[in-house]
Tab-separated table of C-alpha atoms in Angstrom:
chain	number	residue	atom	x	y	z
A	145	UNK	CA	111.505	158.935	177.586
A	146	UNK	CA	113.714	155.847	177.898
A	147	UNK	CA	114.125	153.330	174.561
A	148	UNK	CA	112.942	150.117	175.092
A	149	UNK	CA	115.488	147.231	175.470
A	150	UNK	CA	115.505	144.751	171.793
A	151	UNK	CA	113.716	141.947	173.449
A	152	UNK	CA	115.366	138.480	172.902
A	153	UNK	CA	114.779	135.336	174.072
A	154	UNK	CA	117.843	132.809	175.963
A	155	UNK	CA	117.121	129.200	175.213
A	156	UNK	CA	119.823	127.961	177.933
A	157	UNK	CA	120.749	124.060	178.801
A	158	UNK	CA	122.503	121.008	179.438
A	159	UNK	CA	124.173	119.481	176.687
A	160	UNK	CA	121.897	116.950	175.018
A	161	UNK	CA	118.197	119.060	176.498
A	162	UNK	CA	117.283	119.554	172.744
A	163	UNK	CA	118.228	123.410	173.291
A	164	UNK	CA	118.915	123.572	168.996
A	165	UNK	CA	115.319	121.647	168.584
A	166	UNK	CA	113.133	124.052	170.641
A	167	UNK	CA	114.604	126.832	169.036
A	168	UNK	CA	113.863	125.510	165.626
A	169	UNK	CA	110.325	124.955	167.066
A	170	UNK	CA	109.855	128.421	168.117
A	171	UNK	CA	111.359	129.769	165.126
A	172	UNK	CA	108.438	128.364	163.022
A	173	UNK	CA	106.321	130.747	164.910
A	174	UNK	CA	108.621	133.885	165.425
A	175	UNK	CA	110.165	135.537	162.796
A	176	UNK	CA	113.444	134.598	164.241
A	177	UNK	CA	117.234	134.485	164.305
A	178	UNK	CA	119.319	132.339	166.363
A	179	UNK	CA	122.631	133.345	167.812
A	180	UNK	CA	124.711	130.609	168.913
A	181	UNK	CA	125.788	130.826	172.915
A	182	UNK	CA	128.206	127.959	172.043
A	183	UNK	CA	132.207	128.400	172.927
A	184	UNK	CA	132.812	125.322	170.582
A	185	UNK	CA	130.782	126.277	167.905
A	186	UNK	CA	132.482	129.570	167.229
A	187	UNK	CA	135.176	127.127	165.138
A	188	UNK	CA	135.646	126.157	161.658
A	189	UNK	CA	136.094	122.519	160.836
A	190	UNK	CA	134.872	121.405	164.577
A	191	UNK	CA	131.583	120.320	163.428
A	192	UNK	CA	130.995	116.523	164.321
A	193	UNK	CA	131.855	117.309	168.096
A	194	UNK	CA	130.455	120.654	168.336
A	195	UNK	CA	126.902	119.450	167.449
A	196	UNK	CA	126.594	121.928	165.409
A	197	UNK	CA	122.922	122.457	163.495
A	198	UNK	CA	122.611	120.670	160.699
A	199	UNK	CA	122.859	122.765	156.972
A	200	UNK	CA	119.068	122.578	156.395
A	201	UNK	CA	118.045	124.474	159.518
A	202	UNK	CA	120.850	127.067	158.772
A	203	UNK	CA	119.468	127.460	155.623
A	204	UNK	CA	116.211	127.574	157.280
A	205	UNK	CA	116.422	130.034	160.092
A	206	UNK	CA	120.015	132.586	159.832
A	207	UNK	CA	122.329	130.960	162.609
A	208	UNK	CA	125.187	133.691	163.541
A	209	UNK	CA	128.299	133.242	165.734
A	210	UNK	CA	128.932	129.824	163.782
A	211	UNK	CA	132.439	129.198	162.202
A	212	UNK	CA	133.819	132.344	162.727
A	213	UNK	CA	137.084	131.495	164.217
A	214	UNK	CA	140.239	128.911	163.257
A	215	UNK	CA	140.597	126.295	165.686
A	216	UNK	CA	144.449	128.024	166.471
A	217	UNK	CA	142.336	131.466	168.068
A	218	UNK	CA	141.376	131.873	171.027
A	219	UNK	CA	137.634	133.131	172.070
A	220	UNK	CA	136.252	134.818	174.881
A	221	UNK	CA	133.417	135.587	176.762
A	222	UNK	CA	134.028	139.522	176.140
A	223	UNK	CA	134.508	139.302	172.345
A	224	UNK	CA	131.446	136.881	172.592
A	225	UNK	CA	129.546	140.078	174.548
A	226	UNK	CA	131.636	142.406	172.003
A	227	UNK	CA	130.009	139.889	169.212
A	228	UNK	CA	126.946	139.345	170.405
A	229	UNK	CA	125.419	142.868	171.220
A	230	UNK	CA	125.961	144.154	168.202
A	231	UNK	CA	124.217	141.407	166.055
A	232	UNK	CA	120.950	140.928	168.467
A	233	UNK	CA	120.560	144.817	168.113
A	234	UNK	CA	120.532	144.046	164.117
A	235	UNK	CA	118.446	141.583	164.306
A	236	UNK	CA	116.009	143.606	166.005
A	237	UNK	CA	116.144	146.439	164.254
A	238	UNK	CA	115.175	144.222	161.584
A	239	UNK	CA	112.136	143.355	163.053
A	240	UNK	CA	112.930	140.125	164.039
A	241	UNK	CA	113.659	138.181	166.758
A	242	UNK	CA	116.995	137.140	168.422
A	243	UNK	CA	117.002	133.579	169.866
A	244	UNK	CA	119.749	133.257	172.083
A	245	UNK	CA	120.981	129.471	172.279
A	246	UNK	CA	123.489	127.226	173.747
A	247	UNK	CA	124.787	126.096	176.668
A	248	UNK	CA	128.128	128.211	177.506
A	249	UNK	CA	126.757	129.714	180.650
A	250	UNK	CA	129.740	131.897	181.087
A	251	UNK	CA	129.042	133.748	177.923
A	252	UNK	CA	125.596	133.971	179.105
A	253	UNK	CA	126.671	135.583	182.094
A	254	UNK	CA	128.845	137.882	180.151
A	255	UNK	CA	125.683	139.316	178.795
A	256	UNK	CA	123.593	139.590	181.865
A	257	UNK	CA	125.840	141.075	184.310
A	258	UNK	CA	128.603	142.261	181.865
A	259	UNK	CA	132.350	141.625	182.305
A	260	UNK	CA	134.879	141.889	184.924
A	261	UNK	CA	137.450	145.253	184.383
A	262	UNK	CA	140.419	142.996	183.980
A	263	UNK	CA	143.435	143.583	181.986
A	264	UNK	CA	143.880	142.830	177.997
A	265	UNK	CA	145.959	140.159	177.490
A	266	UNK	CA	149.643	140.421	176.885
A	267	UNK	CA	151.280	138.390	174.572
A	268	UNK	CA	155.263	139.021	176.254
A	269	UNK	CA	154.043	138.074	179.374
A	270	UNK	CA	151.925	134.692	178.336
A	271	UNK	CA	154.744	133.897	176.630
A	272	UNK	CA	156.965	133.995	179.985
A	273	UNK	CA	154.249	132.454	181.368
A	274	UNK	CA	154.389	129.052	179.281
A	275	UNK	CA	158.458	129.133	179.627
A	276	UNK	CA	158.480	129.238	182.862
A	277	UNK	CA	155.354	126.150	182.719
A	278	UNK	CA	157.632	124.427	180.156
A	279	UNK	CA	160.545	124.707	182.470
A	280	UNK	CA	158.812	123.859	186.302
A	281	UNK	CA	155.256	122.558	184.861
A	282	UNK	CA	152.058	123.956	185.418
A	283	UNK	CA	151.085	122.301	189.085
A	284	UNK	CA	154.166	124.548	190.222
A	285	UNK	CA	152.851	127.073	188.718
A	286	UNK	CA	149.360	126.353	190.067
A	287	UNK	CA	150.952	126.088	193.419
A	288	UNK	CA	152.179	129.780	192.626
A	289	UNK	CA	148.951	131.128	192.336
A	290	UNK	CA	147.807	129.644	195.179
A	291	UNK	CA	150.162	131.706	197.022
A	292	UNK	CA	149.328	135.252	195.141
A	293	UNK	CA	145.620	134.469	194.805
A	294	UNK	CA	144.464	131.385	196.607
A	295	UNK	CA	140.559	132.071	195.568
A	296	UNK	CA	141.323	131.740	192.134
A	297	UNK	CA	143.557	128.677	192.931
A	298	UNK	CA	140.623	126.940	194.583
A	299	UNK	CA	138.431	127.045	191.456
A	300	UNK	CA	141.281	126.381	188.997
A	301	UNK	CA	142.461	123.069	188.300
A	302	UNK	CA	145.985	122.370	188.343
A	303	UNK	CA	145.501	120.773	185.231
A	304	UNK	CA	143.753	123.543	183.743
A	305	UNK	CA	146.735	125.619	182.152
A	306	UNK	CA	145.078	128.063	180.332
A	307	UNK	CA	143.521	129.657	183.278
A	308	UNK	CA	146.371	129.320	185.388
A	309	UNK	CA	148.252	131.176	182.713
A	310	UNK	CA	145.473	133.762	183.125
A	311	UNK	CA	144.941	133.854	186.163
A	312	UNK	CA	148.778	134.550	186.916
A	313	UNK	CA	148.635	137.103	184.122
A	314	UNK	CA	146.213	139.441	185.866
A	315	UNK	CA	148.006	138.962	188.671
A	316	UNK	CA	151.135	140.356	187.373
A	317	UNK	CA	150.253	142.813	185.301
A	318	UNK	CA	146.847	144.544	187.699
A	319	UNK	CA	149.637	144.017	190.950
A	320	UNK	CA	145.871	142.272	192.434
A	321	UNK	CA	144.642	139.349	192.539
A	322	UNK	CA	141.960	138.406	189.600
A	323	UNK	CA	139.211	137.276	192.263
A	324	UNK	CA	139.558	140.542	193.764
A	325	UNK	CA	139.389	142.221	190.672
A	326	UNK	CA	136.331	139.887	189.254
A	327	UNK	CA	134.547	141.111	192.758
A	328	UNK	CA	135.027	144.810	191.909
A	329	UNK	CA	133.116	146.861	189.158
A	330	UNK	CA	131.819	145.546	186.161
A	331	UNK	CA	130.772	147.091	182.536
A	332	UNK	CA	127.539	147.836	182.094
A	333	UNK	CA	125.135	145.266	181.740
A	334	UNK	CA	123.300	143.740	178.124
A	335	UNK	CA	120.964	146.493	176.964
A	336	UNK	CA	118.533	143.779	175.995
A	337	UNK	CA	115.161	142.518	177.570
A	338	UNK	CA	115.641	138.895	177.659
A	339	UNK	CA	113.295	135.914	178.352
A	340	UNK	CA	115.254	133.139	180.228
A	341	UNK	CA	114.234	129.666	179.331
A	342	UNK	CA	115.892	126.799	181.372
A	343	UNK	CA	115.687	123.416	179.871
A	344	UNK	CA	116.220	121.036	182.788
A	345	UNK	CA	115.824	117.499	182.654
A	346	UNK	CA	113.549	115.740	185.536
A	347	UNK	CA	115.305	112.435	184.485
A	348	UNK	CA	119.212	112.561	184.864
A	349	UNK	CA	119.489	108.766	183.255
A	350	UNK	CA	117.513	109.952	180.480
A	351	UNK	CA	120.013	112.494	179.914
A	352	UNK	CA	122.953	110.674	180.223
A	353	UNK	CA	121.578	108.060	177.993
A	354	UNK	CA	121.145	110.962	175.503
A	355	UNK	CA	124.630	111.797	176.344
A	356	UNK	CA	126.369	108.334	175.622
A	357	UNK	CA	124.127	107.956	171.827
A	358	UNK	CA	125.031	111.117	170.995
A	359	UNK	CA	128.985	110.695	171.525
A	360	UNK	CA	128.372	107.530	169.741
A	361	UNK	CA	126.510	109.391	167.009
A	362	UNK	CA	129.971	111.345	167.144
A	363	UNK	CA	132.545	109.053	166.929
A	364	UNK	CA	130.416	107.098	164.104
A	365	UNK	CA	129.989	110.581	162.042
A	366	UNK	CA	133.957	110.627	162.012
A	367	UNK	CA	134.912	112.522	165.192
A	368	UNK	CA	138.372	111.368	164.974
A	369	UNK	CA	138.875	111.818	161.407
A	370	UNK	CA	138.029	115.377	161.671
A	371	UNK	CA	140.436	115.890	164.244
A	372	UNK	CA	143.328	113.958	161.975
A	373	UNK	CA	142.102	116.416	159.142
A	374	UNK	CA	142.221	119.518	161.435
A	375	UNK	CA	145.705	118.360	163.068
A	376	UNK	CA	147.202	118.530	159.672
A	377	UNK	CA	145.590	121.422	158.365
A	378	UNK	CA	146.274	123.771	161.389
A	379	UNK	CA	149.439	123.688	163.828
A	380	UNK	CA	146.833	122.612	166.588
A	381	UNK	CA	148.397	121.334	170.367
A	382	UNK	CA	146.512	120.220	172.903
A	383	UNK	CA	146.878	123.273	174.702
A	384	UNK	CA	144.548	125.398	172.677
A	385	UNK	CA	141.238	126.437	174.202
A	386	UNK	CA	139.922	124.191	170.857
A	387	UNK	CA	141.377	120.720	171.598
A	388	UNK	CA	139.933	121.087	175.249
A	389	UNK	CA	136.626	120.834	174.059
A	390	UNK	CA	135.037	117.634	175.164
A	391	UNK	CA	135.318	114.803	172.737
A	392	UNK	CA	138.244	116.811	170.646
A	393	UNK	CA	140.182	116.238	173.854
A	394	UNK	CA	139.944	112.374	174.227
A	395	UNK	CA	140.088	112.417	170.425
A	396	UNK	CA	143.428	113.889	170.609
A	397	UNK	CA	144.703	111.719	173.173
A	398	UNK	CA	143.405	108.743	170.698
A	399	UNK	CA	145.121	109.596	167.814
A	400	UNK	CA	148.396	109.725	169.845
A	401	UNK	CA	148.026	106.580	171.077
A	402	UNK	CA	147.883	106.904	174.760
A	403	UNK	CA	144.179	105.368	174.881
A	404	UNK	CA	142.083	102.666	172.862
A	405	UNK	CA	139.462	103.439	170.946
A	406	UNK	CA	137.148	102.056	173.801
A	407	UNK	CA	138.713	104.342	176.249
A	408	UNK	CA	137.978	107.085	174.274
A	409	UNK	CA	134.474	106.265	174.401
A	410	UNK	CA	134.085	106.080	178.107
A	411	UNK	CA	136.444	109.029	178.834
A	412	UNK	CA	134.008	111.077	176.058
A	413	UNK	CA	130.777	110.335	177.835
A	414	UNK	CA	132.150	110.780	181.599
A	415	UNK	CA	133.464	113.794	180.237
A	416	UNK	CA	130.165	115.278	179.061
A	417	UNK	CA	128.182	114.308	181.845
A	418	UNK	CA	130.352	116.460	183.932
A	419	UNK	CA	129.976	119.423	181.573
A	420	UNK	CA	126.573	119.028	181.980
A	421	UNK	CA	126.696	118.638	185.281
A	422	UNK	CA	128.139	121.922	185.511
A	423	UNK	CA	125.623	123.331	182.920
A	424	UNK	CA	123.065	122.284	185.405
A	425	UNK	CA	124.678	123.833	188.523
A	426	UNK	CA	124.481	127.444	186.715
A	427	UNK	CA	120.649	126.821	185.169
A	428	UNK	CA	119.801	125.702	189.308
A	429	UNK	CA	120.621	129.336	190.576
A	430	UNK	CA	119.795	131.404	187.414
A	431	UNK	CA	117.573	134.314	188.390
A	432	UNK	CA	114.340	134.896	186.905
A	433	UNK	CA	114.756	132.177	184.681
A	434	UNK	CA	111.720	130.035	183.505
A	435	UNK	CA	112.795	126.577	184.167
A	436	UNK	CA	111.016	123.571	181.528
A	437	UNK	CA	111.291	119.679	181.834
A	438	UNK	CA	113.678	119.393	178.737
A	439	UNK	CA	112.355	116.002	178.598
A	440	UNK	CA	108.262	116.901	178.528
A	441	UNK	CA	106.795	116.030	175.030
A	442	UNK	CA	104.969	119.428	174.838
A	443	UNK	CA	108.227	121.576	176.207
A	444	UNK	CA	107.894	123.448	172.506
A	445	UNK	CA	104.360	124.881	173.728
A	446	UNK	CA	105.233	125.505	177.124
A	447	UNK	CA	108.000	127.376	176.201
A	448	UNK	CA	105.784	129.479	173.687
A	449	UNK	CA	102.935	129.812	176.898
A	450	UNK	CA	105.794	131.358	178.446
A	451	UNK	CA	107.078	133.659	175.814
A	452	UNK	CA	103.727	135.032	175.149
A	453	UNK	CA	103.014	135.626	178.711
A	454	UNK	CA	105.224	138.150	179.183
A	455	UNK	CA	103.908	141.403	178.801
């Protein structure tokens, strides 16, 4: 007879839905554990900008995935499957229940349809990589892989250098190009039983006027003194997958001087709108997914109706 998938449930959103709040909710009726689905979150010291929960829940409810990384690493969606799989199959065999939250819908992805068979990284050839960026910049080099794999190009920025860098890497060490590669077999996918729960807003002005008092919340907390304390505790550049999170990244350019303290502001707020814009754009086409107005006062018991519904 076949085991039975650990069920877990994916608490998945826009940034500012209230994901961290409905989980809380739910874990006062579960005996629960939340798992963070957060790429920012995974790093120490980033806490102002990262949102992350506040001391008395994670005393309250066991948060994992949380400050597990210096702001200098990098992190990926296949150590976050690598991470991840592991720890919800504790969890369950614990008797408990893993809540999966956050709003990193790669990493997500990563654990419902399992990764792409691309190569490891290679630390000679990134290396070459960023001399050769240092020397012609990276739009050249964007313009390069437009030439070697011009699907990848399409979605990349040109001002997106760390997945230029990778997707120039696969390129030169597979002999392919990485869209091909992503469109060919893929590991195996999450052995877990998972309840999808989409929190999308009916208002988008409501949530981008959650947006803006949050990042004011932010930059009132300290943002930018955390980044000044970071910046001189870690050999940080704005290159790192950590200082191009949204909010460290306008921080950065702050503290350097090349924008006001105003312009930070704006450039914060556009900047998360987009990300959830792009949050949103993933939660729209999500299969199987049970979408909630993140904005309903009763969202908390819907999302239980919906939990216990399913068989």
């Amino acid at each position: 007879m076949a085991q039975a998938k650990p069920a877990a449930i994916a608490i998945m959103g826009p940034t500012a839905s209230g994901k961290s709040q409905l989980a809380m909710a739910l874990a006062g009726r579960l005996p629960a554990e939340i798992v963070s689905v957060d790429s920012a979150q995974v790093y120490r010291g980033m806490d102002i900008g990262t949102a992350k929960p506040p001391a008395a829940d994670r005393r309250r409810v066991p948060h994992h995935l949380i400050d597990i990384v210096d702001p200098t690493e990098a992190y990926s969606a296949a150590r976050f499957r690598a991470d991840a799989l592991p720890l919800v199959a504790a969890i369950a065999g614990r008797g408990r229940v893993p809540l999966l939250v956050g709003g990193t819908m790669l990493y997500f992805k990563a654990l419902r349809d399992g990764l792409s068979a691309l190569p490891a990284a290679d630390a000679a050839l990134r290396a070459q990589i960023e001399a050769e960026a240092a020397r012609r910049g990276w739009p050249a080099l964007h313009a390069e892989l437009a030439r070697v794999d011009p699907a990848s190009a399409a979605r990349i920025q040109p001002s997106d250098p760390q997945r230029i860098q990778r997707a120039l890497e696969v390129c030169r060490l597979a002999g392919r190009p990485m869209s091909e590669l992503i469109r060919g077999e893929r590991s195996a996918d999450a052995p877990l039983d998972i309840v999808w729960i989409a929190l999308v807003p009916s208002d988008r002005a409501v949530l981008h006027r959650r947006i803006a008092e949050r990042f004011d919340a932010m930059l009132a907390a300290g943002l930018v003194a955390e980044l000044a304390a970071l910046r001189s505790r870690y050999a940080l550049s704005p290159d790192l997958p950590s200082m191009r999170c949204v909010g460290y990244r306008q921080a950065w350019e702050h503290l350097d001087g090349r924008i006001s303290r105003d312009e930070l502001r704006d450039r914060g707020i556009f900047a998360t709108r987009q990300l959830a814009k792009r949050q949103l754009t993933w939660l729209r086409s999500w299969p199987g997914a049970t979408r909630l107005d993140a904005l309903a006062p009763d969202v908390a018991t819907r999302a239980w109706e919906a939990i216990a519904a399913r068989p």
